[in-house]
Amino acid sequence: MPELPEVETIRRGLQRELTGRTVTAVEARTESGRRGAKRLRAPSPRSLAGLEGQSVLDARRHGKYLMLGLSDGTLLVHLGMTGKLLFSEPGEPERAHTHLVLELDDGRLLSFVDPRRFGLLKLYARDDAMPDLDGFGPDALATDFTPEHLAQQLASCSAPLKAFLMDQSRVAGLGNIYVCEALWRTGLSPKRMARRTPKNKIALLHQSILDVLQDSLAQGGTSFNDYVDHIGQPGKFVAQLAVYDREGQPCLRCGVAVKRITQANRSTFYCPACQK
DNA sequence: ATGATCTCCTGAGCGC
DNA sequence: TGCGCTCAGGAGATCA
């Protein structure tokens, strides 16, 4: 389940391995679009065949979106739940659920593999509008995500803190795991209404978000079943999770059993004793 | 306008 | 061993 640290880990790998490479051939196994079987989540404004001949200039990220800067456009990538970008050598057996294979000028292949097909691949030409990120809040690790921004957003939201932090229009990059972990670190209940966050906790919440993301990034992210980076390495942060997927186990701070509840049809894990 | 709910999808894990 | 059920969740669509 790639959230910001996992996507950033992949971005760094792509920046290192893909920058300067040219796509020499494109094989789309499935088309992006909504109708019919075996399609990804959203239609691409340009045929992915347009990748052929383009060079990769850089790899950027906003929230959980990856943007590969090309010689004439941008390839926008969202990994959804189970999307992977994997390098391979020619002749290696192709993995199931491969949607796109790019041949590179150094002989390697870069494949987009996504069993659950929540992922998204969109090719934009240089002058195309890229509406996907409209309305997104600042990236959680960018300098414009400040305590002041957080305070202002909190004040205008009557949803619970869990839903607030999951909302990419408030701050981009957090998902279920890091929202649960950041709230635990701050000692705030996921059920607390966002605008009722105590003023003296806002700076701490902001810092907890940065800390949990940085800590995870330092471990290459969190892996359960699906996530691996571009060379197939799982992340190691799962060993440091305080509440996520720890229902019934003792809170690392106070020893009370971690509780699991459902919010917006998603699991929330928290300590009922020390998260207020 | 805002927040809550539904939807897409497949593999893993579980009980029988 | 194998079948069928439930669950996981990002984010856009839809509903209240």
PDB file of C-alpha atoms (C1' of nucleotides) in Angstrom:
ATOM      1  CA  MET A   1       0.000   0.000   0.000  1.00  0.00           C
ATOM      2  CA  PRO A   2       2.215   2.790  -1.228  1.00  0.00           C
ATOM      3  CA  GLU A   3       1.895   6.063   0.639  1.00  0.00           C
ATOM      4  CA  LEU A   4       4.305   8.961   0.538  1.00  0.00           C
ATOM      5  CA  PRO A   5       7.457   7.197   1.869  1.00  0.00           C
ATOM      6  CA  GLU A   6       7.009   4.250  -0.475  1.00  0.00           C
ATOM      7  CA  VAL A   7       6.378   6.474  -3.485  1.00  0.00           C
ATOM      8  CA  GLU A   8       9.347   8.658  -2.545  1.00  0.00           C
ATOM      9  CA  THR A   9      11.567   5.569  -2.256  1.00  0.00           C
ATOM     10  CA  ILE A  10      10.513   4.571  -5.752  1.00  0.00           C
ATOM     11  CA  ARG A  11      10.996   8.110  -7.033  1.00  0.00           C
ATOM     12  CA  ARG A  12      14.578   8.155  -5.791  1.00  0.00           C
ATOM     13  CA  GLY A  13      15.248   4.843  -7.477  1.00  0.00           C
ATOM     14  CA  LEU A  14      13.784   6.075 -10.739  1.00  0.00           C
ATOM     15  CA  GLN A  15      15.666   9.351 -10.535  1.00  0.00           C
ATOM     16  CA  ARG A  16      18.869   7.349 -10.223  1.00  0.00           C
ATOM     17  CA  GLU A  17      18.131   4.559 -12.671  1.00  0.00           C
ATOM     18  CA  LEU A  18      15.879   6.101 -15.285  1.00  0.00           C
ATOM     19  CA  THR A  19      17.034   9.672 -15.764  1.00  0.00           C
ATOM     20  CA  GLY A  20      18.792  10.055 -19.103  1.00  0.00           C
ATOM     21  CA  ARG A  21      17.359   6.830 -20.509  1.00  0.00           C
ATOM     22  CA  THR A  22      15.354   6.817 -23.728  1.00  0.00           C
ATOM     23  CA  VAL A  23      12.313   4.644 -24.350  1.00  0.00           C
ATOM     24  CA  THR A  24      12.989   2.611 -27.470  1.00  0.00           C
ATOM     25  CA  ALA A  25       9.781   0.579 -27.560  1.00  0.00           C
ATOM     26  CA  VAL A  26       6.405   0.512 -25.826  1.00  0.00           C
ATOM     27  CA  GLU A  27       4.228  -2.503 -25.317  1.00  0.00           C
ATOM     28  CA  ALA A  28       0.867  -1.725 -23.738  1.00  0.00           C
ATOM     29  CA  ARG A  29      -0.672  -4.952 -22.510  1.00  0.00           C
ATOM     30  CA  THR A  30      -3.865  -3.280 -21.407  1.00  0.00           C
ATOM     31  CA  GLU A  31      -5.348   0.038 -22.241  1.00  0.00           C
ATOM     32  CA  SER A  32      -6.146   2.575 -19.610  1.00  0.00           C
ATOM     33  CA  GLY A  33      -9.781   3.500 -19.457  1.00  0.00           C
ATOM     34  CA  ARG A  34     -12.974   2.620 -17.754  1.00  0.00           C
ATOM     35  CA  ARG A  35     -14.905   0.229 -19.942  1.00  0.00           C
ATOM     36  CA  GLY A  36     -14.113  -3.355 -20.675  1.00  0.00           C
ATOM     37  CA  ALA A  37     -11.936  -5.840 -18.923  1.00  0.00           C
ATOM     38  CA  LYS A  38      -8.325  -5.461 -17.932  1.00  0.00           C
ATOM     39  CA  ARG A  39      -8.159  -1.730 -17.842  1.00  0.00           C
ATOM     40  CA  LEU A  40      -6.602   0.648 -15.446  1.00  0.00           C
ATOM     41  CA  ARG A  41      -8.477   3.271 -13.489  1.00  0.00           C
ATOM     42  CA  ALA A  42      -8.552   6.234 -15.817  1.00  0.00           C
ATOM     43  CA  PRO A  43      -8.123   6.991 -19.512  1.00  0.00           C
ATOM     44  CA  SER A  44      -4.864   8.487 -20.675  1.00  0.00           C
ATOM     45  CA  PRO A  45      -5.284  11.666 -22.728  1.00  0.00           C
ATOM     46  CA  ARG A  46      -2.553  10.454 -25.087  1.00  0.00           C
ATOM     47  CA  SER A  47      -1.815   6.958 -26.267  1.00  0.00           C
ATOM     48  CA  LEU A  48       0.954   5.443 -24.205  1.00  0.00           C
ATOM     49  CA  ALA A  49       2.574   4.523 -27.516  1.00  0.00           C
ATOM     50  CA  GLY A  50       3.633   8.171 -27.555  1.00  0.00           C
ATOM     51  CA  LEU A  51       6.285   7.283 -24.997  1.00  0.00           C
ATOM     52  CA  GLU A  52       8.412   5.770 -27.732  1.00  0.00           C
ATOM     53  CA  GLY A  53      11.459   7.851 -28.524  1.00  0.00           C
ATOM     54  CA  GLN A  54      11.097  10.036 -25.433  1.00  0.00           C
ATOM     55  CA  SER A  55      13.860  10.531 -22.907  1.00  0.00           C
ATOM     56  CA  VAL A  56      13.317  10.701 -19.173  1.00  0.00           C
ATOM     57  CA  LEU A  57      14.535  13.993 -17.721  1.00  0.00           C
ATOM     58  CA  ASP A  58      13.604  13.566 -14.069  1.00  0.00           C
ATOM     59  CA  ALA A  59      11.287  11.898 -11.580  1.00  0.00           C
ATOM     60  CA  ARG A  60       9.130  14.106  -9.371  1.00  0.00           C
ATOM     61  CA  ARG A  61       6.417  13.420  -6.840  1.00  0.00           C
ATOM     62  CA  HIS A  62       3.430  15.149  -5.290  1.00  0.00           C
ATOM     63  CA  GLY A  63       1.687  13.200  -2.564  1.00  0.00           C
ATOM     64  CA  LYS A  64       1.316   9.697  -3.907  1.00  0.00           C
ATOM     65  CA  TYR A  65       1.582  10.726  -7.555  1.00  0.00           C
ATOM     66  CA  LEU A  66       4.786  10.195  -9.523  1.00  0.00           C
ATOM     67  CA  MET A  67       5.605  12.414 -12.482  1.00  0.00           C
ATOM     68  CA  LEU A  68       8.229  11.341 -14.959  1.00  0.00           C
ATOM     69  CA  GLY A  69       9.420  14.393 -16.846  1.00  0.00           C
ATOM     70  CA  LEU A  70       9.908  13.500 -20.505  1.00  0.00           C
ATOM     71  CA  SER A  71      11.553  15.219 -23.440  1.00  0.00           C
ATOM     72  CA  ASP A  72       8.063  16.138 -24.666  1.00  0.00           C
ATOM     73  CA  GLY A  73       5.607  15.740 -21.832  1.00  0.00           C
ATOM     74  CA  THR A  74       4.961  13.991 -18.572  1.00  0.00           C
ATOM     75  CA  LEU A  75       4.052  10.457 -17.610  1.00  0.00           C
ATOM     76  CA  LEU A  76       1.802  10.640 -14.565  1.00  0.00           C
ATOM     77  CA  VAL A  77       1.809   7.474 -12.461  1.00  0.00           C
ATOM     78  CA  HIS A  78      -0.286   6.507  -9.460  1.00  0.00           C
ATOM     79  CA  LEU A  79       0.426   3.108  -7.950  1.00  0.00           C
ATOM     80  CA  GLY A  80      -2.973   2.696  -6.352  1.00  0.00           C
ATOM     81  CA  MET A  81      -2.858  -0.179  -3.920  1.00  0.00           C
ATOM     82  CA  THR A  82      -0.741  -2.736  -5.696  1.00  0.00           C
ATOM     83  CA  GLY A  83       1.027  -0.932  -8.524  1.00  0.00           C
ATOM     84  CA  LYS A  84       4.731  -1.565  -9.045  1.00  0.00           C
ATOM     85  CA  LEU A  85       7.363  -0.202 -11.409  1.00  0.00           C
ATOM     86  CA  LEU A  86       9.991  -2.874 -11.875  1.00  0.00           C
ATOM     87  CA  PHE A  87      13.154  -3.084 -13.915  1.00  0.00           C
ATOM     88  CA  SER A  88      13.972  -6.385 -15.553  1.00  0.00           C
ATOM     89  CA  GLU A  89      16.332  -7.839 -18.073  1.00  0.00           C
ATOM     90  CA  PRO A  90      15.214  -9.087 -21.495  1.00  0.00           C
ATOM     91  CA  GLY A  91      14.252 -12.731 -21.403  1.00  0.00           C
ATOM     92  CA  GLU A  92      13.022 -12.698 -17.816  1.00  0.00           C
ATOM     93  CA  PRO A  93       9.522 -14.154 -17.588  1.00  0.00           C
ATOM     94  CA  GLU A  94       6.872 -11.464 -17.557  1.00  0.00           C
ATOM     95  CA  ARG A  95       4.940 -11.131 -14.335  1.00  0.00           C
ATOM     96  CA  ALA A  96       1.193 -11.569 -14.210  1.00  0.00           C
ATOM     97  CA  HIS A  97      -0.820  -8.326 -14.345  1.00  0.00           C
ATOM     98  CA  THR A  98       1.769  -6.462 -16.383  1.00  0.00           C
ATOM     99  CA  HIS A  99       0.060  -3.488 -18.017  1.00  0.00           C
ATOM    100  CA  LEU A 100       2.926  -1.685 -19.685  1.00  0.00           C
ATOM    101  CA  VAL A 101       6.460  -2.621 -20.696  1.00  0.00           C
ATOM    102  CA  LEU A 102       8.974   0.030 -21.734  1.00  0.00           C
ATOM    103  CA  GLU A 103      12.159  -0.995 -23.504  1.00  0.00           C
ATOM    104  CA  LEU A 104      15.044   1.257 -22.609  1.00  0.00           C
ATOM    105  CA  ASP A 105      18.116   2.210 -24.606  1.00  0.00           C
ATOM    106  CA  ASP A 106      20.383   0.388 -22.159  1.00  0.00           C
ATOM    107  CA  GLY A 107      18.614  -2.868 -22.920  1.00  0.00           C
ATOM    108  CA  ARG A 108      16.616  -3.084 -19.707  1.00  0.00           C
ATOM    109  CA  LEU A 109      12.847  -3.197 -19.434  1.00  0.00           C
ATOM    110  CA  LEU A 110      10.673  -1.152 -17.106  1.00  0.00           C
ATOM    111  CA  SER A 111       7.291  -2.725 -16.375  1.00  0.00           C
ATOM    112  CA  PHE A 112       4.179  -1.423 -14.680  1.00  0.00           C
ATOM    113  CA  VAL A 113       2.566  -4.311 -12.812  1.00  0.00           C
ATOM    114  CA  ASP A 114      -0.699  -3.873 -10.930  1.00  0.00           C
ATOM    115  CA  PRO A 115      -2.891  -6.847  -9.970  1.00  0.00           C
ATOM    116  CA  ARG A 116      -5.701  -4.821  -8.475  1.00  0.00           C
ATOM    117  CA  ARG A 117      -5.672  -2.188 -11.185  1.00  0.00           C
ATOM    118  CA  PHE A 118      -6.310   0.756  -8.891  1.00  0.00           C
ATOM    119  CA  GLY A 119      -3.270   2.309 -10.481  1.00  0.00           C
ATOM    120  CA  LEU A 120      -3.159   4.989 -13.122  1.00  0.00           C
ATOM    121  CA  LEU A 121      -0.875   5.773 -16.060  1.00  0.00           C
ATOM    122  CA  LYS A 122      -1.444   8.950 -18.027  1.00  0.00           C
ATOM    123  CA  LEU A 123       0.718  10.411 -20.729  1.00  0.00           C
ATOM    124  CA  TYR A 124       0.467  14.180 -21.137  1.00  0.00           C
ATOM    125  CA  ALA A 125       2.088  16.189 -23.900  1.00  0.00           C
ATOM    126  CA  ARG A 126       4.168  19.191 -22.968  1.00  0.00           C
ATOM    127  CA  ASP A 127       1.358  21.724 -23.213  1.00  0.00           C
ATOM    128  CA  ASP A 128      -1.495  19.558 -21.952  1.00  0.00           C
ATOM    129  CA  ALA A 129      -3.254  20.646 -18.806  1.00  0.00           C
ATOM    130  CA  MET A 130      -2.710  18.051 -16.061  1.00  0.00           C
ATOM    131  CA  PRO A 131      -5.893  18.287 -14.015  1.00  0.00           C
ATOM    132  CA  ASP A 132      -5.225  15.287 -11.808  1.00  0.00           C
ATOM    133  CA  LEU A 133      -3.450  17.277  -9.138  1.00  0.00           C
ATOM    134  CA  ASP A 134      -5.885  20.196  -9.123  1.00  0.00           C
ATOM    135  CA  GLY A 135      -7.136  20.766  -5.639  1.00  0.00           C
ATOM    136  CA  PHE A 136      -4.385  18.809  -3.973  1.00  0.00           C
ATOM    137  CA  GLY A 137      -2.946  20.270  -0.817  1.00  0.00           C
ATOM    138  CA  PRO A 138       0.782  20.740  -0.267  1.00  0.00           C
ATOM    139  CA  ASP A 139       2.929  17.647  -0.248  1.00  0.00           C
ATOM    140  CA  ALA A 140       3.462  16.563   3.350  1.00  0.00           C
ATOM    141  CA  LEU A 141       7.257  16.778   3.000  1.00  0.00           C
ATOM    142  CA  ALA A 142       7.316  20.058   1.074  1.00  0.00           C
ATOM    143  CA  THR A 143       8.155  23.380   2.665  1.00  0.00           C
ATOM    144  CA  ASP A 144       4.671  24.758   2.075  1.00  0.00           C
ATOM    145  CA  PHE A 145       3.186  22.206   4.436  1.00  0.00           C
ATOM    146  CA  THR A 146       3.606  24.342   7.528  1.00  0.00           C
ATOM    147  CA  PRO A 147       2.046  24.282  11.005  1.00  0.00           C
ATOM    148  CA  GLU A 148       0.165  27.413   9.948  1.00  0.00           C
ATOM    149  CA  HIS A 149      -1.286  25.672   6.903  1.00  0.00           C
ATOM    150  CA  LEU A 150      -2.277  22.724   9.068  1.00  0.00           C
ATOM    151  CA  ALA A 151      -3.910  24.974  11.649  1.00  0.00           C
ATOM    152  CA  GLN A 152      -5.870  26.823   8.995  1.00  0.00           C
ATOM    153  CA  GLN A 153      -7.089  23.601   7.395  1.00  0.00           C
ATOM    154  CA  LEU A 154      -8.029  22.061  10.728  1.00  0.00           C
ATOM    155  CA  ALA A 155     -10.133  25.085  11.619  1.00  0.00           C
ATOM    156  CA  SER A 156     -12.321  24.616   8.546  1.00  0.00           C
ATOM    157  CA  CYS A 157     -13.006  20.895   8.909  1.00  0.00           C
ATOM    158  CA  SER A 158     -15.727  19.256  10.947  1.00  0.00           C
ATOM    159  CA  ALA A 159     -14.811  15.704   9.956  1.00  0.00           C
ATOM    160  CA  PRO A 160     -12.845  13.460  12.344  1.00  0.00           C
ATOM    161  CA  LEU A 161      -9.061  13.817  12.372  1.00  0.00           C
ATOM    162  CA  LYS A 162      -8.690  10.470  10.618  1.00  0.00           C
ATOM    163  CA  ALA A 163     -10.738  11.605   7.633  1.00  0.00           C
ATOM    164  CA  PHE A 164      -9.090  15.020   7.689  1.00  0.00           C
ATOM    165  CA  LEU A 165      -5.576  13.635   7.362  1.00  0.00           C
ATOM    166  CA  MET A 166      -6.620  11.145   4.691  1.00  0.00           C
ATOM    167  CA  ASP A 167      -8.031  14.002   2.595  1.00  0.00           C
ATOM    168  CA  GLN A 168      -5.437  14.776  -0.077  1.00  0.00           C
ATOM    169  CA  SER A 169      -6.865  18.266  -0.590  1.00  0.00           C
ATOM    170  CA  ARG A 170      -5.755  19.195   2.951  1.00  0.00           C
ATOM    171  CA  VAL A 171      -2.294  17.650   2.824  1.00  0.00           C
ATOM    172  CA  ALA A 172      -1.087  15.220   0.176  1.00  0.00           C
ATOM    173  CA  GLY A 173       0.730  11.970   0.756  1.00  0.00           C
ATOM    174  CA  LEU A 174      -0.744  10.408   3.875  1.00  0.00           C
ATOM    175  CA  GLY A 175      -2.691   7.161   3.768  1.00  0.00           C
ATOM    176  CA  ASN A 176      -4.204   4.873   6.337  1.00  0.00           C
ATOM    177  CA  ILE A 177      -0.959   3.670   7.900  1.00  0.00           C
ATOM    178  CA  TYR A 178       0.771   7.002   8.464  1.00  0.00           C
ATOM    179  CA  VAL A 179      -2.406   8.769   9.583  1.00  0.00           C
ATOM    180  CA  CYS A 180      -2.830   6.177  12.320  1.00  0.00           C
ATOM    181  CA  GLU A 181       0.833   6.399  13.287  1.00  0.00           C
ATOM    182  CA  ALA A 182       0.995  10.212  13.275  1.00  0.00           C
ATOM    183  CA  LEU A 183      -2.106  10.473  15.475  1.00  0.00           C
ATOM    184  CA  TRP A 184      -0.655   7.942  17.908  1.00  0.00           C
ATOM    185  CA  ARG A 185       2.610   9.880  18.111  1.00  0.00           C
ATOM    186  CA  THR A 186       0.653  13.057  18.805  1.00  0.00           C
ATOM    187  CA  GLY A 187      -1.636  11.449  21.377  1.00  0.00           C
ATOM    188  CA  LEU A 188      -4.759  12.581  19.520  1.00  0.00           C
ATOM    189  CA  SER A 189      -7.825  10.417  18.973  1.00  0.00           C
ATOM    190  CA  PRO A 190      -8.691   9.663  15.337  1.00  0.00           C
ATOM    191  CA  LYS A 191     -12.327  10.298  16.308  1.00  0.00           C
ATOM    192  CA  ARG A 192     -11.735  13.846  17.482  1.00  0.00           C
ATOM    193  CA  MET A 193     -13.306  16.446  15.242  1.00  0.00           C
ATOM    194  CA  ALA A 194     -10.551  18.221  13.305  1.00  0.00           C
ATOM    195  CA  ARG A 195     -11.557  21.727  14.306  1.00  0.00           C
ATOM    196  CA  ARG A 196     -11.568  20.681  17.955  1.00  0.00           C
ATOM    197  CA  THR A 197      -7.850  19.920  17.870  1.00  0.00           C
ATOM    198  CA  PRO A 198      -6.267  21.731  20.821  1.00  0.00           C
ATOM    199  CA  LYS A 199      -4.227  24.690  19.648  1.00  0.00           C
ATOM    200  CA  ASN A 200      -1.216  23.529  21.603  1.00  0.00           C
ATOM    201  CA  LYS A 201      -1.231  20.164  19.804  1.00  0.00           C
ATOM    202  CA  ILE A 202      -1.141  21.448  16.242  1.00  0.00           C
ATOM    203  CA  ALA A 203       2.602  22.010  16.041  1.00  0.00           C
ATOM    204  CA  LEU A 204       3.154  18.574  17.548  1.00  0.00           C
ATOM    205  CA  LEU A 205       0.800  16.969  15.032  1.00  0.00           C
ATOM    206  CA  HIS A 206       2.662  18.685  12.229  1.00  0.00           C
ATOM    207  CA  GLN A 207       5.991  17.472  13.566  1.00  0.00           C
ATOM    208  CA  SER A 208       4.656  13.942  14.124  1.00  0.00           C
ATOM    209  CA  ILE A 209       3.562  13.770  10.497  1.00  0.00           C
ATOM    210  CA  LEU A 210       7.023  14.822   9.301  1.00  0.00           C
ATOM    211  CA  ASP A 211       8.735  12.457  11.740  1.00  0.00           C
ATOM    212  CA  VAL A 212       6.753   9.358  10.872  1.00  0.00           C
ATOM    213  CA  LEU A 213       7.237   9.973   7.159  1.00  0.00           C
ATOM    214  CA  GLN A 214      10.970  10.581   7.550  1.00  0.00           C
ATOM    215  CA  ASP A 215      11.403   7.581   9.835  1.00  0.00           C
ATOM    216  CA  SER A 216       9.656   5.356   7.330  1.00  0.00           C
ATOM    217  CA  LEU A 217      11.582   6.812   4.418  1.00  0.00           C
ATOM    218  CA  ALA A 218      14.797   5.979   6.232  1.00  0.00           C
ATOM    219  CA  GLN A 219      13.662   2.337   6.275  1.00  0.00           C
ATOM    220  CA  GLY A 220      12.605   2.281   2.636  1.00  0.00           C
ATOM    221  CA  GLY A 221       8.917   2.466   3.544  1.00  0.00           C
ATOM    222  CA  THR A 222       6.428  -0.025   4.919  1.00  0.00           C
ATOM    223  CA  SER A 223       5.669  -3.385   3.320  1.00  0.00           C
ATOM    224  CA  PHE A 224       2.875  -5.777   4.036  1.00  0.00           C
ATOM    225  CA  ASN A 225       2.043  -7.998   1.114  1.00  0.00           C
ATOM    226  CA  ASP A 226       2.435  -5.878  -1.926  1.00  0.00           C
ATOM    227  CA  TYR A 227       4.854  -3.030  -1.771  1.00  0.00           C
ATOM    228  CA  VAL A 228       8.362  -3.382  -3.175  1.00  0.00           C
ATOM    229  CA  ASP A 229      10.597  -0.729  -4.658  1.00  0.00           C
ATOM    230  CA  HIS A 230      11.905  -0.621  -8.216  1.00  0.00           C
ATOM    231  CA  ILE A 231      14.348  -3.467  -7.594  1.00  0.00           C
ATOM    232  CA  GLY A 232      11.842  -5.567  -5.694  1.00  0.00           C
ATOM    233  CA  GLN A 233      13.021  -4.722  -2.154  1.00  0.00           C
ATOM    234  CA  PRO A 234      10.363  -4.569   0.567  1.00  0.00           C
ATOM    235  CA  GLY A 235      10.369  -1.723   3.092  1.00  0.00           C
ATOM    236  CA  LYS A 236      11.332  -2.351   6.700  1.00  0.00           C
ATOM    237  CA  PHE A 237       9.292   0.234   8.573  1.00  0.00           C
ATOM    238  CA  VAL A 238       6.596  -2.337   9.391  1.00  0.00           C
ATOM    239  CA  ALA A 239       8.722  -3.382  12.399  1.00  0.00           C
ATOM    240  CA  GLN A 240       8.376   0.131  13.844  1.00  0.00           C
ATOM    241  CA  LEU A 241       4.630   0.569  13.542  1.00  0.00           C
ATOM    242  CA  ALA A 242       3.134   1.504  16.893  1.00  0.00           C
ATOM    243  CA  VAL A 243      -0.562   0.905  16.246  1.00  0.00           C
ATOM    244  CA  TYR A 244      -1.241  -0.011  12.628  1.00  0.00           C
ATOM    245  CA  ASP A 245      -2.233  -3.688  12.300  1.00  0.00           C
ATOM    246  CA  ARG A 246      -1.575  -4.187  16.041  1.00  0.00           C
ATOM    247  CA  GLU A 247      -5.131  -4.709  17.265  1.00  0.00           C
ATOM    248  CA  GLY A 248      -5.179  -6.211  20.757  1.00  0.00           C
ATOM    249  CA  GLN A 249      -1.460  -5.767  21.315  1.00  0.00           C
ATOM    250  CA  PRO A 250      -0.215  -3.446  24.067  1.00  0.00           C
ATOM    251  CA  CYS A 251       0.237   0.235  23.336  1.00  0.00           C
ATOM    252  CA  LEU A 252       3.972   0.930  23.246  1.00  0.00           C
ATOM    253  CA  ARG A 253       3.426   3.978  25.440  1.00  0.00           C
ATOM    254  CA  CYS A 254       0.878   2.954  28.061  1.00  0.00           C
ATOM    255  CA  GLY A 255       0.347  -0.795  27.640  1.00  0.00           C
ATOM    256  CA  VAL A 256      -3.402  -0.660  27.011  1.00  0.00           C
ATOM    257  CA  ALA A 257      -4.591  -2.882  24.150  1.00  0.00           C
ATOM    258  CA  VAL A 258      -4.616  -1.199  20.742  1.00  0.00           C
ATOM    259  CA  LYS A 259      -8.158  -0.861  19.432  1.00  0.00           C
ATOM    260  CA  ARG A 260      -9.442  -1.155  15.920  1.00  0.00           C
ATOM    261  CA  ILE A 261     -12.494   0.716  14.700  1.00  0.00           C
ATOM    262  CA  THR A 262     -13.983   1.431  11.295  1.00  0.00           C
ATOM    263  CA  GLN A 263     -14.055   4.967   9.956  1.00  0.00           C
ATOM    264  CA  ALA A 264     -15.292   5.655   6.437  1.00  0.00           C
ATOM    265  CA  ASN A 265     -15.158   1.908   5.747  1.00  0.00           C
ATOM    266  CA  ARG A 266     -11.465   1.811   6.640  1.00  0.00           C
ATOM    267  CA  SER A 267      -9.710   0.328   9.615  1.00  0.00           C
ATOM    268  CA  THR A 268      -8.388   2.784  12.161  1.00  0.00           C
ATOM    269  CA  PHE A 269      -5.966   1.599  14.835  1.00  0.00           C
ATOM    270  CA  TYR A 270      -5.402   3.652  17.985  1.00  0.00           C
ATOM    271  CA  CYS A 271      -4.831   3.494  21.701  1.00  0.00           C
ATOM    272  CA  PRO A 272      -8.099   4.237  23.516  1.00  0.00           C
ATOM    273  CA  ALA A 273      -6.209   5.228  26.664  1.00  0.00           C
ATOM    274  CA  CYS A 274      -3.530   7.676  25.583  1.00  0.00           C
ATOM    275  CA  GLN A 275      -4.993   9.129  22.391  1.00  0.00           C
ATOM    276  CA  LYS A 276      -7.471  11.797  23.478  1.00  0.00           C
TER     277      LYS A 276
ATOM    278  C1'  DA B   1     -20.409  23.144  -0.009  1.00  0.00           C
ATOM    279  C1'  DT B   2     -19.317  19.570   2.988  1.00  0.00           C
ATOM    280  C1'  DG B   3     -19.018  15.104   4.660  1.00  0.00           C
ATOM    281  C1'  DA B   4     -20.422  10.289   4.237  1.00  0.00           C
ATOM    282  C1'  DT B   5     -20.900   6.333   1.406  1.00  0.00           C
ATOM    283  C1'  DC B   6     -20.138   3.543  -2.613  1.00  0.00           C
ATOM    284  C1'  DT B   7     -17.246   1.617  -6.248  1.00  0.00           C
ATOM    285  C1'  DC B   8     -13.496  -0.345  -8.743  1.00  0.00           C
ATOM    286  C1'  DC B   9     -10.220  -4.990  -8.320  1.00  0.00           C
ATOM    287  C1'  DT B  10      -7.687  -9.448  -7.008  1.00  0.00           C
ATOM    288  C1'  DG B  11      -4.965 -12.084  -3.724  1.00  0.00           C
ATOM    289  C1'  DA B  12      -4.435 -13.507   0.929  1.00  0.00           C
ATOM    290  C1'  DG B  13      -6.252 -15.568   4.782  1.00  0.00           C
ATOM    291  C1'  DC B  14      -9.623 -17.967   7.102  1.00  0.00           C
ATOM    292  C1'  DG B  15     -13.306 -21.420   8.424  1.00  0.00           C
ATOM    293  C1'  DC B  16     -15.510 -25.487   7.317  1.00  0.00           C
TER     294       DC B  16
ATOM    295  C1'  DT C   1      -7.400 -30.192  -0.382  1.00  0.00           C
ATOM    296  C1'  DG C   2     -10.579 -26.999  -1.881  1.00  0.00           C
ATOM    297  C1'  DC C   3     -14.247 -24.016  -1.906  1.00  0.00           C
ATOM    298  C1'  DG C   4     -16.443 -19.731  -0.719  1.00  0.00           C
ATOM    299  C1'  DC C   5     -16.473 -15.897   2.076  1.00  0.00           C
ATOM    300  C1'  DT C   6     -14.394 -11.524   3.946  1.00  0.00           C
ATOM    301  C1'  DC C   7     -11.105  -8.086   3.952  1.00  0.00           C
ATOM    302  C1'  DA C   8      -7.501  -4.801   2.375  1.00  0.00           C
ATOM    303  C1'  DG C   9      -7.676   0.442   0.616  1.00  0.00           C
ATOM    304  C1'  DG C  10      -6.674   5.380  -2.978  1.00  0.00           C
ATOM    305  C1'  DA C  11      -9.397   8.355  -4.746  1.00  0.00           C
ATOM    306  C1'  DG C  12     -13.070   9.577  -7.928  1.00  0.00           C
ATOM    307  C1'  DA C  13     -18.121   9.417  -8.216  1.00  0.00           C
ATOM    308  C1'  DT C  14     -22.280   9.936  -6.129  1.00  0.00           C
ATOM    309  C1'  DC C  15     -25.496  10.806  -2.532  1.00  0.00           C
ATOM    310  C1'  DA C  16     -27.550  13.346   1.515  1.00  0.00           C
TER     311       DA C  16
END
